[in-house]
């Protein structure tokens, strides 16, 4: 894996995150949702 560049939201500071077994977790989380009414006309 390669290093990832990130912006720290609290300070707008740019950091490079290096991957490693002992490194802190860095993750991108997003939410998906399913709408049961998509495609149906009322």
mmCIF file of C-alpha atoms in Angstrom, residues 2-26:
data_model
loop_
_atom_site.group_PDB
_atom_site.id
_atom_site.type_symbol
_atom_site.label_atom_id
_atom_site.label_comp_id
_atom_site.label_asym_id
_atom_site.label_seq_id
_atom_site.Cartn_x
_atom_site.Cartn_y
_atom_site.Cartn_z
ATOM 1 C CA UNK A 2 1.036 3.572 -0.543
ATOM 2 C CA UNK A 3 0.792 6.650 1.648
ATOM 3 C CA UNK A 4 -2.392 8.725 1.538
ATOM 4 C CA UNK A 5 -2.636 12.503 1.739
ATOM 5 C CA UNK A 6 -5.407 13.792 4.021
ATOM 6 C CA UNK A 7 -6.754 17.097 5.320
ATOM 7 C CA UNK A 8 -7.385 17.216 9.065
ATOM 8 C CA UNK A 9 -10.853 18.768 9.393
ATOM 9 C CA UNK A 10 -10.228 20.519 12.730
ATOM 10 C CA UNK A 11 -7.275 22.560 11.492
ATOM 11 C CA UNK A 12 -7.316 22.323 7.644
ATOM 12 C CA UNK A 13 -3.764 20.985 7.951
ATOM 13 C CA UNK A 14 -2.589 18.518 5.280
ATOM 14 C CA UNK A 15 -0.898 15.321 6.498
ATOM 15 C CA UNK A 16 0.524 12.208 4.862
ATOM 16 C CA UNK A 17 -0.716 8.977 6.412
ATOM 17 C CA UNK A 18 1.681 6.061 6.095
ATOM 18 C CA UNK A 19 0.254 2.515 6.170
ATOM 19 C CA UNK A 20 1.618 0.083 8.734
ATOM 20 C CA UNK A 21 0.740 -2.624 11.238
ATOM 21 C CA UNK A 22 1.337 -0.287 14.190
ATOM 22 C CA UNK A 23 -0.202 2.824 12.602
ATOM 23 C CA UNK A 24 -3.564 4.217 13.771
ATOM 24 C CA UNK A 25 -6.633 3.303 11.741
ATOM 25 C CA UNK A 26 -7.570 5.695 8.928
#
